[in-house]
Amino acid sequence: MSEYINNSSQRKELLKHMLLELHKGEAPEQVQERVKSLLKQIPYNEVVEVEQQLIAEGLPEEEILKFCDLHSAVLEGSLTGHDAVVPEGHPVDTFKKENREIAKVIEKIRTLLVRMEILKGMPEDKDFINALVIDLKREFNMLSDVDKHYKRKEYLLFPFLEKAGITGPPKVMWGKHDEIRELLSAVHEALVLGGEISGNDLYALGDLLIRPAIEQTESMIMKEEEILFPMCLETLKQKNWIQIYNETGIYGYCIFDPKAEWKPEPEEGEEREESGVSASVEYSTGGPVRLSSGSFDLKELEALFVTLPVDITYVDANDKVKFFSHSPNRVFERNRSIIGRDVRLCHPPGSVHIVEQILTDFKSGKENQAKFWLSNFMGRFVYIEYTALRGKEGEYLGVIEITQDISEFRKLEGDQRLLSYSKK
């Protein structure tokens, strides 16, 4: 049996078989024991390869999410994580230090859960309940900062993994991010009741939402430290890390505020990148761009897209992101890592079916436009319009996304015919 287990391809087949058994619900306790006894030293790369194989073979990502926590719990402690040393200020160093701060907040919430135990069956003590609610709000406000941590993974790390052919783990992890976000949002909504909540309701909230929220957040730390970060360190090149480092500020930091500046050494054959300049972007310095109705030189064209009062993203006929405008007040942040990325991978798993529907309808010619609006996106009324791009013969060339904050437009009344500059 040891010879069988030590063969990588056979070991992966065995692991895949066991995970499918867990998925089917076939004697989960017995299967878990078999996994523990047979696979006590599982290289992290084999776990993610199996996960990716299952997706490639047609198992829906939603189904993988259902047993993701289960097989993570089974494998936790058995995974052979890599203790690679990264320099201070490196993106992975920052991610790990953020995880330490996230873990501290989780421990504070656990302490509050212990205090909540006395609520069970005790007479209503409004002062005690209100104090608990205030403390819980404070800690969950802090914990909600993980959204920045997750966005940096989704929009900075995942694109480079996908370009290297690693698509399964990012999809599954993004799905788990969204589950955690939903739990944190639900806790916030429940705590808004404040003084109206009873002791029994607050106690029930602990089991219903608070514990699941912190347990899933804590589990994500394990997945990152044991699987994601080692995989990224092995897969990404130095120029990728430089680009990630330079674009991290777009999304901000989670609880932890790094003080050290990372000064990367170039890999052999690479030139040192100047601070703030992406290693993977080349700018054309050619002549004017001539169009059917006029021309721009490149400096003018760049200024035009930066200045337009709308955000533009272009996805080509092969569903790859080819361009985005980088105006200073974008509604949805973009970074250069998404260039060349499949547009489906730029969205949370829960909304990919909408993207698929739009692409299908546009390509078939059934539809040419799709409109959405968000009445309160971070205090702004946002209008989003997707339009099919077609050539002279009607051939499909891709999709253009136009996004605009129209909050001020909704306030307009009457006419303005006289010159009047808006006040800054």
Short mmCIF file of C-alpha atoms in Angstrom, two decimals:
data_model
loop_
_atom_site.label_atom_id
_atom_site.label_comp_id
_atom_site.label_asym_id
_atom_site.label_seq_id
_atom_site.Cartn_x
_atom_site.Cartn_y
_atom_site.Cartn_z
CA MET A 1 0.00 0.00 0.00
CA SER A 2 2.84 2.43 0.77
CA GLU A 3 4.16 1.98 -2.78
CA TYR A 4 0.73 2.84 -4.09
CA ILE A 5 0.48 5.97 -1.95
CA ASN A 6 3.97 7.15 -2.88
CA ASN A 7 3.09 7.20 -6.59
CA SER A 8 1.94 10.77 -7.30
CA SER A 9 -0.55 10.05 -10.10
CA GLN A 10 -2.12 7.14 -8.24
CA ARG A 11 -2.22 9.13 -5.02
CA LYS A 12 -4.11 11.91 -6.78
CA GLU A 13 -6.56 9.42 -8.26
CA LEU A 14 -7.14 7.98 -4.80
CA LEU A 15 -7.65 11.44 -3.32
CA LYS A 16 -10.07 12.38 -6.11
CA HIS A 17 -12.01 9.17 -5.55
CA MET A 18 -12.26 9.86 -1.82
CA LEU A 19 -13.39 13.45 -2.32
CA LEU A 20 -16.08 12.27 -4.71
CA GLU A 21 -17.17 9.74 -2.09
CA LEU A 22 -17.39 12.55 0.46
CA HIS A 23 -19.38 14.59 -2.04
CA LYS A 24 -21.85 11.73 -2.52
CA GLY A 25 -22.22 11.39 1.24
CA GLU A 26 -21.02 7.80 1.27
CA ALA A 27 -20.00 7.04 4.87
CA PRO A 28 -18.22 10.39 5.37
CA GLU A 29 -16.73 9.43 8.75
CA GLN A 30 -15.20 6.24 7.35
CA VAL A 31 -13.87 8.06 4.28
CA GLN A 32 -12.34 10.78 6.44
CA GLU A 33 -10.56 8.17 8.51
CA ARG A 34 -9.21 6.55 5.34
CA VAL A 35 -7.96 9.92 4.12
CA LYS A 36 -6.28 10.62 7.46
CA SER A 37 -4.61 7.24 7.68
CA LEU A 38 -3.55 6.92 4.03
CA LEU A 39 -2.66 10.49 3.16
CA LYS A 40 -0.92 12.05 6.10
CA GLN A 41 1.70 13.74 3.93
CA ILE A 42 -0.17 15.32 1.03
CA PRO A 43 1.75 17.91 -1.00
CA TYR A 44 -0.41 21.01 -1.39
CA ASN A 45 0.05 21.04 -5.17
CA GLU A 46 -1.60 17.61 -5.45
CA VAL A 47 -4.64 18.83 -3.53
CA VAL A 48 -5.16 21.77 -5.89
CA GLU A 49 -4.46 19.62 -8.97
CA VAL A 50 -7.21 17.22 -7.93
CA GLU A 51 -9.57 20.11 -7.28
CA GLN A 52 -8.85 21.49 -10.74
CA GLN A 53 -9.32 18.07 -12.35
CA LEU A 54 -12.76 17.74 -10.78
CA ILE A 55 -13.81 21.12 -12.21
CA ALA A 56 -12.34 20.27 -15.64
CA GLU A 57 -14.24 16.97 -15.65
CA GLY A 58 -17.53 18.80 -15.28
CA LEU A 59 -18.24 18.81 -11.56
CA PRO A 60 -19.95 22.18 -10.97
CA GLU A 61 -17.97 24.69 -8.94
CA GLU A 62 -20.98 25.01 -6.65
CA GLU A 63 -20.71 21.30 -5.84
CA ILE A 64 -17.01 21.64 -5.05
CA LEU A 65 -17.83 24.52 -2.71
CA LYS A 66 -20.21 22.25 -0.79
CA PHE A 67 -17.47 19.90 0.28
CA CYS A 68 -14.62 22.41 0.18
CA ASP A 69 -14.86 23.03 3.93
CA LEU A 70 -15.24 19.31 4.59
CA HIS A 71 -12.17 18.20 2.69
CA SER A 72 -10.21 21.21 4.00
CA ALA A 73 -11.00 20.06 7.53
CA VAL A 74 -9.95 16.52 6.66
CA LEU A 75 -6.66 17.67 5.15
CA GLU A 76 -5.91 20.39 7.69
CA GLY A 77 -2.77 19.48 9.55
CA SER A 78 -1.87 16.87 6.95
CA LEU A 79 -0.85 19.38 4.31
CA THR A 80 2.85 19.98 4.02
CA GLY A 81 2.96 23.77 3.88
CA HIS A 82 6.07 25.52 2.63
CA ASP A 83 7.88 27.86 4.98
CA ALA A 84 9.45 29.91 2.20
CA VAL A 85 11.13 33.05 3.50
CA VAL A 86 9.90 36.21 1.80
CA PRO A 87 11.46 39.63 2.32
CA GLU A 88 9.73 42.20 4.48
CA GLY A 89 7.25 44.24 2.47
CA HIS A 90 6.82 41.55 -0.21
CA PRO A 91 3.10 41.07 -1.09
CA VAL A 92 3.05 37.61 0.55
CA ASP A 93 4.70 39.04 3.68
CA THR A 94 1.93 41.64 3.84
CA PHE A 95 -0.81 39.03 3.30
CA LYS A 96 0.61 36.89 6.13
CA LYS A 97 0.91 39.82 8.53
CA GLU A 98 -2.67 40.77 7.75
CA ASN A 99 -3.65 37.19 8.60
CA ARG A 100 -2.01 37.56 12.02
CA GLU A 101 -4.15 40.64 12.67
CA ILE A 102 -7.29 38.92 11.38
CA ALA A 103 -6.59 36.03 13.77
CA LYS A 104 -6.32 38.48 16.69
CA VAL A 105 -9.75 39.92 15.89
CA ILE A 106 -11.20 36.40 15.67
CA GLU A 107 -9.83 35.61 19.13
CA LYS A 108 -11.46 38.76 20.53
CA ILE A 109 -14.78 37.66 19.04
CA ARG A 110 -14.34 34.22 20.61
CA THR A 111 -13.87 35.92 23.97
CA LEU A 112 -17.15 37.76 23.41
CA LEU A 113 -18.83 34.45 22.57
CA VAL A 114 -17.73 33.11 25.96
CA ARG A 115 -19.32 36.16 27.60
CA MET A 116 -22.50 35.47 25.63
CA GLU A 117 -22.84 32.04 27.27
CA ILE A 118 -24.30 33.62 30.40
CA LEU A 119 -27.20 34.96 28.30
CA LYS A 120 -28.69 31.49 28.10
CA GLY A 121 -31.70 31.44 30.37
CA MET A 122 -30.72 34.57 32.33
CA PRO A 123 -33.16 37.46 33.00
CA GLU A 124 -32.96 40.29 30.48
CA ASP A 125 -30.11 42.67 31.32
CA LYS A 126 -30.30 45.44 28.72
CA ASP A 127 -27.08 47.11 29.82
CA PHE A 128 -25.13 43.86 29.52
CA ILE A 129 -26.73 43.05 26.15
CA ASN A 130 -26.08 46.56 24.79
CA ALA A 131 -22.45 46.41 25.89
CA LEU A 132 -22.03 43.04 24.15
CA VAL A 133 -23.63 44.34 20.97
CA ILE A 134 -21.34 47.39 20.93
CA ASP A 135 -18.27 45.17 21.39
CA LEU A 136 -19.43 42.78 18.67
CA LYS A 137 -20.09 45.64 16.26
CA ARG A 138 -16.60 47.01 16.87
CA GLU A 139 -14.88 43.69 16.21
CA PHE A 140 -17.00 42.80 13.18
CA ASN A 141 -16.42 46.25 11.71
CA MET A 142 -12.73 45.45 12.00
CA LEU A 143 -13.14 41.93 10.60
CA SER A 144 -15.03 43.25 7.57
CA ASP A 145 -11.72 44.72 6.44
CA VAL A 146 -10.97 41.24 5.04
CA ASP A 147 -12.80 42.41 1.92
CA LYS A 148 -9.66 44.36 0.94
CA HIS A 149 -7.50 41.29 1.59
CA TYR A 150 -9.78 39.13 -0.58
CA LYS A 151 -10.02 41.69 -3.39
CA ARG A 152 -6.23 41.82 -3.67
CA LYS A 153 -6.26 38.04 -4.09
CA GLU A 154 -9.09 38.11 -6.63
CA TYR A 155 -7.76 40.92 -8.80
CA LEU A 156 -3.99 40.76 -8.30
CA LEU A 157 -3.00 37.16 -7.47
CA PHE A 158 -5.62 35.11 -9.29
CA PRO A 159 -5.02 36.58 -12.78
CA PHE A 160 -1.40 35.41 -12.77
CA LEU A 161 -2.38 31.93 -11.58
CA GLU A 162 -4.98 31.72 -14.34
CA LYS A 163 -2.44 32.77 -16.97
CA ALA A 164 -0.29 29.88 -15.72
CA GLY A 165 -3.21 27.48 -16.29
CA ILE A 166 -4.25 27.25 -12.63
CA THR A 167 -7.96 28.12 -12.73
CA GLY A 168 -9.65 25.69 -10.32
CA PRO A 169 -8.34 26.89 -6.94
CA PRO A 170 -8.99 30.59 -7.66
CA LYS A 171 -12.61 29.83 -8.63
CA VAL A 172 -13.22 27.80 -5.49
CA MET A 173 -11.48 30.31 -3.22
CA TRP A 174 -13.39 33.25 -4.69
CA GLY A 175 -16.61 31.34 -4.01
CA LYS A 176 -15.55 30.93 -0.37
CA HIS A 177 -14.73 34.64 -0.18
CA ASP A 178 -18.31 35.43 -1.19
CA GLU A 179 -19.71 33.02 1.40
CA ILE A 180 -17.66 34.77 4.09
CA ARG A 181 -18.78 38.18 2.85
CA GLU A 182 -22.42 37.08 3.05
CA LEU A 183 -21.95 35.82 6.61
CA LEU A 184 -20.23 39.03 7.72
CA SER A 185 -22.96 41.11 6.08
CA ALA A 186 -25.64 39.04 7.82
CA VAL A 187 -23.96 39.57 11.21
CA HIS A 188 -23.85 43.33 10.59
CA GLU A 189 -27.54 43.40 9.66
CA ALA A 190 -28.47 41.43 12.78
CA LEU A 191 -26.43 43.68 15.06
CA VAL A 192 -28.05 46.82 13.64
CA LEU A 193 -31.04 45.96 15.84
CA GLY A 194 -28.88 47.05 18.76
CA GLY A 195 -30.98 47.62 21.88
CA GLU A 196 -33.99 45.89 20.32
CA ILE A 197 -32.31 42.47 20.37
CA SER A 198 -33.13 40.16 23.27
CA GLY A 199 -30.65 38.06 25.21
CA ASN A 200 -32.02 34.84 23.75
CA ASP A 201 -31.84 36.24 20.21
CA LEU A 202 -28.26 37.38 20.72
CA TYR A 203 -27.32 33.98 22.10
CA ALA A 204 -28.93 32.27 19.09
CA LEU A 205 -27.08 34.66 16.79
CA GLY A 206 -23.82 33.27 18.13
CA ASP A 207 -24.51 29.78 16.80
CA LEU A 208 -26.42 30.84 13.70
CA LEU A 209 -24.04 33.45 12.25
CA ILE A 210 -21.17 34.60 14.46
CA ARG A 211 -19.40 31.26 14.91
CA PRO A 212 -19.78 30.26 11.22
CA ALA A 213 -18.43 33.67 10.17
CA ILE A 214 -15.26 33.49 12.25
CA GLU A 215 -14.72 29.78 11.58
CA GLN A 216 -14.88 30.27 7.80
CA THR A 217 -12.63 33.33 8.00
CA GLU A 218 -10.14 31.34 10.07
CA SER A 219 -10.34 28.42 7.65
CA MET A 220 -9.49 30.80 4.80
CA ILE A 221 -6.30 31.78 6.63
CA MET A 222 -5.29 28.10 6.62
CA LYS A 223 -6.09 27.74 2.92
CA GLU A 224 -3.96 30.77 2.11
CA GLU A 225 -0.98 29.83 4.24
CA GLU A 226 -0.96 26.13 3.35
CA ILE A 227 -2.08 26.21 -0.28
CA LEU A 228 -2.39 29.58 -2.00
CA PHE A 229 0.79 31.37 -0.96
CA PRO A 230 3.15 28.43 -1.57
CA MET A 231 1.51 27.88 -4.95
CA CYS A 232 1.90 31.57 -5.86
CA LEU A 233 5.54 31.67 -4.74
CA GLU A 234 6.29 28.70 -6.98
CA THR A 235 4.27 29.95 -9.96
CA LEU A 236 4.61 33.73 -10.17
CA LYS A 237 7.70 35.46 -11.52
CA GLN A 238 9.46 38.38 -9.92
CA LYS A 239 8.00 40.81 -12.48
CA ASN A 240 4.50 39.58 -11.50
CA TRP A 241 5.19 40.29 -7.83
CA ILE A 242 6.48 43.75 -8.73
CA GLN A 243 3.25 44.49 -10.59
CA ILE A 244 1.18 43.19 -7.66
CA TYR A 245 3.20 45.31 -5.22
CA ASN A 246 2.76 48.44 -7.34
CA GLU A 247 -1.00 47.95 -7.69
CA THR A 248 -1.76 46.90 -4.10
CA GLY A 249 -2.58 50.48 -3.10
CA ILE A 250 -5.64 50.40 -5.38
CA TYR A 251 -7.39 48.09 -2.91
CA GLY A 252 -5.79 49.06 0.39
CA TYR A 253 -4.66 46.98 3.36
CA CYS A 254 -6.57 44.86 5.85
CA ILE A 255 -6.15 45.95 9.50
CA PHE A 256 -2.34 45.83 9.12
CA ASP A 257 -0.55 48.91 7.74
CA PRO A 258 2.85 47.92 6.29
CA LYS A 259 5.69 50.30 7.02
CA ALA A 260 8.50 48.53 5.19
CA GLU A 261 9.09 49.26 1.51
CA TRP A 262 9.87 46.22 -0.60
CA LYS A 263 12.92 46.73 -2.81
CA PRO A 264 12.87 43.75 -5.15
CA GLU A 265 15.91 42.37 -6.88
CA PRO A 266 15.28 41.55 -10.54
CA GLU A 267 15.43 37.95 -11.68
CA GLU A 268 18.32 36.95 -13.88
CA GLY A 269 17.87 38.48 -17.33
CA GLU A 270 15.45 41.14 -16.10
CA GLU A 271 16.14 44.81 -15.61
CA ARG A 272 15.22 46.50 -12.36
CA GLU A 273 11.81 48.14 -12.52
CA GLU A 274 11.38 51.69 -11.36
CA SER A 275 9.02 52.08 -8.42
CA GLY A 276 5.41 52.36 -9.52
CA VAL A 277 6.02 51.02 -13.03
CA SER A 278 4.53 47.69 -13.98
CA ALA A 279 7.05 45.17 -15.24
CA SER A 280 4.69 43.73 -17.80
CA VAL A 281 3.37 46.83 -19.54
CA GLU A 282 4.86 48.31 -22.67
CA TYR A 283 3.64 51.60 -24.11
CA SER A 284 3.60 52.33 -27.82
CA THR A 285 5.49 55.43 -28.92
CA GLY A 286 4.44 55.32 -32.56
CA GLY A 287 2.71 57.94 -34.71
CA PRO A 288 -0.88 59.14 -34.63
CA VAL A 289 -3.83 56.78 -34.47
CA ARG A 290 -5.87 57.45 -37.62
CA LEU A 291 -9.60 56.72 -37.55
CA SER A 292 -12.35 57.15 -40.14
CA SER A 293 -13.38 60.54 -38.74
CA GLY A 294 -10.07 61.95 -37.56
CA SER A 295 -6.93 61.11 -35.63
CA PHE A 296 -5.25 61.38 -32.24
CA ASP A 297 -1.66 61.22 -31.24
CA LEU A 298 -1.10 58.77 -28.40
CA LYS A 299 -0.73 61.44 -25.75
CA GLU A 300 -4.11 62.92 -26.70
CA LEU A 301 -5.80 59.53 -26.81
CA GLU A 302 -4.49 58.60 -23.37
CA ALA A 303 -5.69 61.93 -21.95
CA LEU A 304 -9.10 61.44 -23.56
CA PHE A 305 -9.75 58.10 -21.86
CA VAL A 306 -8.51 59.40 -18.50
CA THR A 307 -10.78 62.46 -18.73
CA LEU A 308 -14.03 60.93 -20.02
CA PRO A 309 -16.80 61.08 -17.36
CA VAL A 310 -17.46 57.35 -17.82
CA ASP A 311 -15.43 54.22 -17.11
CA ILE A 312 -14.77 51.98 -20.11
CA THR A 313 -13.76 48.32 -20.24
CA TYR A 314 -13.41 46.44 -23.53
CA VAL A 315 -13.67 42.65 -23.83
CA ASP A 316 -12.68 41.27 -27.25
CA ALA A 317 -14.41 38.62 -29.38
CA ASN A 318 -12.46 35.89 -27.57
CA ASP A 319 -13.86 37.03 -24.20
CA LYS A 320 -10.51 38.44 -23.07
CA VAL A 321 -10.21 41.82 -21.34
CA LYS A 322 -8.26 43.97 -23.76
CA PHE A 323 -8.55 47.52 -22.41
CA PHE A 324 -9.84 49.63 -19.54
CA SER A 325 -9.78 53.37 -18.98
CA HIS A 326 -8.03 54.44 -15.81
CA SER A 327 -9.89 57.59 -14.83
CA PRO A 328 -9.08 58.82 -11.31
CA ASN A 329 -12.60 58.25 -9.93
CA ARG A 330 -13.47 54.82 -11.33
CA VAL A 331 -16.58 53.21 -9.87
CA PHE A 332 -15.10 49.69 -10.05
CA GLU A 333 -11.36 49.42 -9.59
CA ARG A 334 -9.32 47.91 -12.41
CA ASN A 335 -5.65 47.02 -12.61
CA ARG A 336 -3.38 45.87 -15.42
CA SER A 337 -3.41 42.28 -14.18
CA ILE A 338 -6.80 41.80 -15.84
CA ILE A 339 -5.47 42.47 -19.35
CA GLY A 340 -5.73 39.19 -21.27
CA ARG A 341 -7.88 37.63 -18.52
CA ASP A 342 -11.01 35.72 -19.44
CA VAL A 343 -13.89 38.00 -18.49
CA ARG A 344 -15.67 35.13 -16.71
CA LEU A 345 -12.77 34.93 -14.26
CA CYS A 346 -13.10 38.64 -13.46
CA HIS A 347 -16.45 38.08 -11.74
CA PRO A 348 -17.51 36.24 -8.57
CA PRO A 349 -18.61 32.65 -9.27
CA GLY A 350 -22.15 33.55 -8.23
CA SER A 351 -22.56 36.03 -11.11
CA VAL A 352 -20.71 34.16 -13.87
CA HIS A 353 -24.00 32.79 -15.24
CA ILE A 354 -25.11 36.37 -15.99
CA VAL A 355 -21.85 37.07 -17.83
CA GLU A 356 -22.31 33.85 -19.81
CA GLN A 357 -25.87 34.84 -20.75
CA ILE A 358 -24.79 38.28 -21.98
CA LEU A 359 -21.94 36.84 -24.06
CA THR A 360 -24.18 34.15 -25.57
CA ASP A 361 -26.95 36.60 -26.47
CA PHE A 362 -24.54 39.17 -27.92
CA LYS A 363 -22.63 36.61 -30.01
CA SER A 364 -25.82 35.09 -31.41
CA GLY A 365 -27.19 38.51 -32.32
CA LYS A 366 -30.22 37.97 -30.10
CA GLU A 367 -29.39 41.06 -28.05
CA ASN A 368 -27.11 44.08 -28.38
CA GLN A 369 -27.38 45.80 -25.03
CA ALA A 370 -27.79 44.97 -21.35
CA LYS A 371 -28.42 47.62 -18.69
CA PHE A 372 -28.07 47.49 -14.92
CA TRP A 373 -28.11 50.04 -12.13
CA LEU A 374 -27.21 50.04 -8.45
CA SER A 375 -29.17 52.51 -6.34
CA ASN A 376 -26.69 52.60 -3.47
CA PHE A 377 -23.21 51.42 -4.34
CA MET A 378 -21.02 52.96 -1.65
CA GLY A 379 -23.34 55.96 -1.55
CA ARG A 380 -23.49 56.36 -5.33
CA PHE A 381 -26.18 55.65 -7.91
CA VAL A 382 -24.31 53.64 -10.55
CA TYR A 383 -25.45 52.97 -14.10
CA ILE A 384 -23.83 50.08 -16.03
CA GLU A 385 -24.34 49.40 -19.71
CA TYR A 386 -22.96 46.51 -21.77
CA THR A 387 -23.08 46.93 -25.55
CA ALA A 388 -22.11 44.45 -28.26
CA LEU A 389 -19.36 45.79 -30.52
CA ARG A 390 -19.87 44.92 -34.18
CA GLY A 391 -17.97 45.53 -37.41
CA LYS A 392 -19.31 46.94 -40.68
CA GLU A 393 -20.60 43.53 -41.71
CA GLY A 394 -22.25 42.96 -38.35
CA GLU A 395 -19.54 40.59 -37.15
CA TYR A 396 -19.13 40.35 -33.39
CA LEU A 397 -16.01 42.17 -32.11
CA GLY A 398 -16.60 42.02 -28.38
CA VAL A 399 -18.32 43.88 -25.54
CA ILE A 400 -17.87 47.41 -24.30
CA GLU A 401 -18.78 48.11 -20.66
CA ILE A 402 -19.67 51.69 -19.76
CA THR A 403 -20.04 52.54 -16.08
CA GLN A 404 -21.01 55.92 -14.65
CA ASP A 405 -21.90 57.48 -11.32
CA ILE A 406 -25.14 59.29 -12.16
CA SER A 407 -25.97 60.50 -8.64
CA GLU A 408 -25.68 64.18 -9.63
CA PHE A 409 -27.74 63.71 -12.81
CA ARG A 410 -30.68 62.42 -10.77
CA LYS A 411 -30.78 65.72 -8.86
CA LEU A 412 -31.11 67.91 -11.98
CA GLU A 413 -34.25 69.98 -12.51
CA GLY A 414 -35.28 72.56 -15.08
CA ASP A 415 -32.70 74.00 -17.52
CA GLN A 416 -29.24 75.47 -17.31
CA ARG A 417 -28.59 77.73 -20.29
CA LEU A 418 -26.10 80.18 -18.77
CA LEU A 419 -22.43 79.54 -18.16
CA SER A 420 -21.86 78.49 -14.58
CA TYR A 421 -18.76 76.56 -13.53
CA SER A 422 -19.27 73.90 -10.90
CA LYS A 423 -17.60 74.58 -7.58
CA LYS A 424 -14.78 72.19 -6.68
#
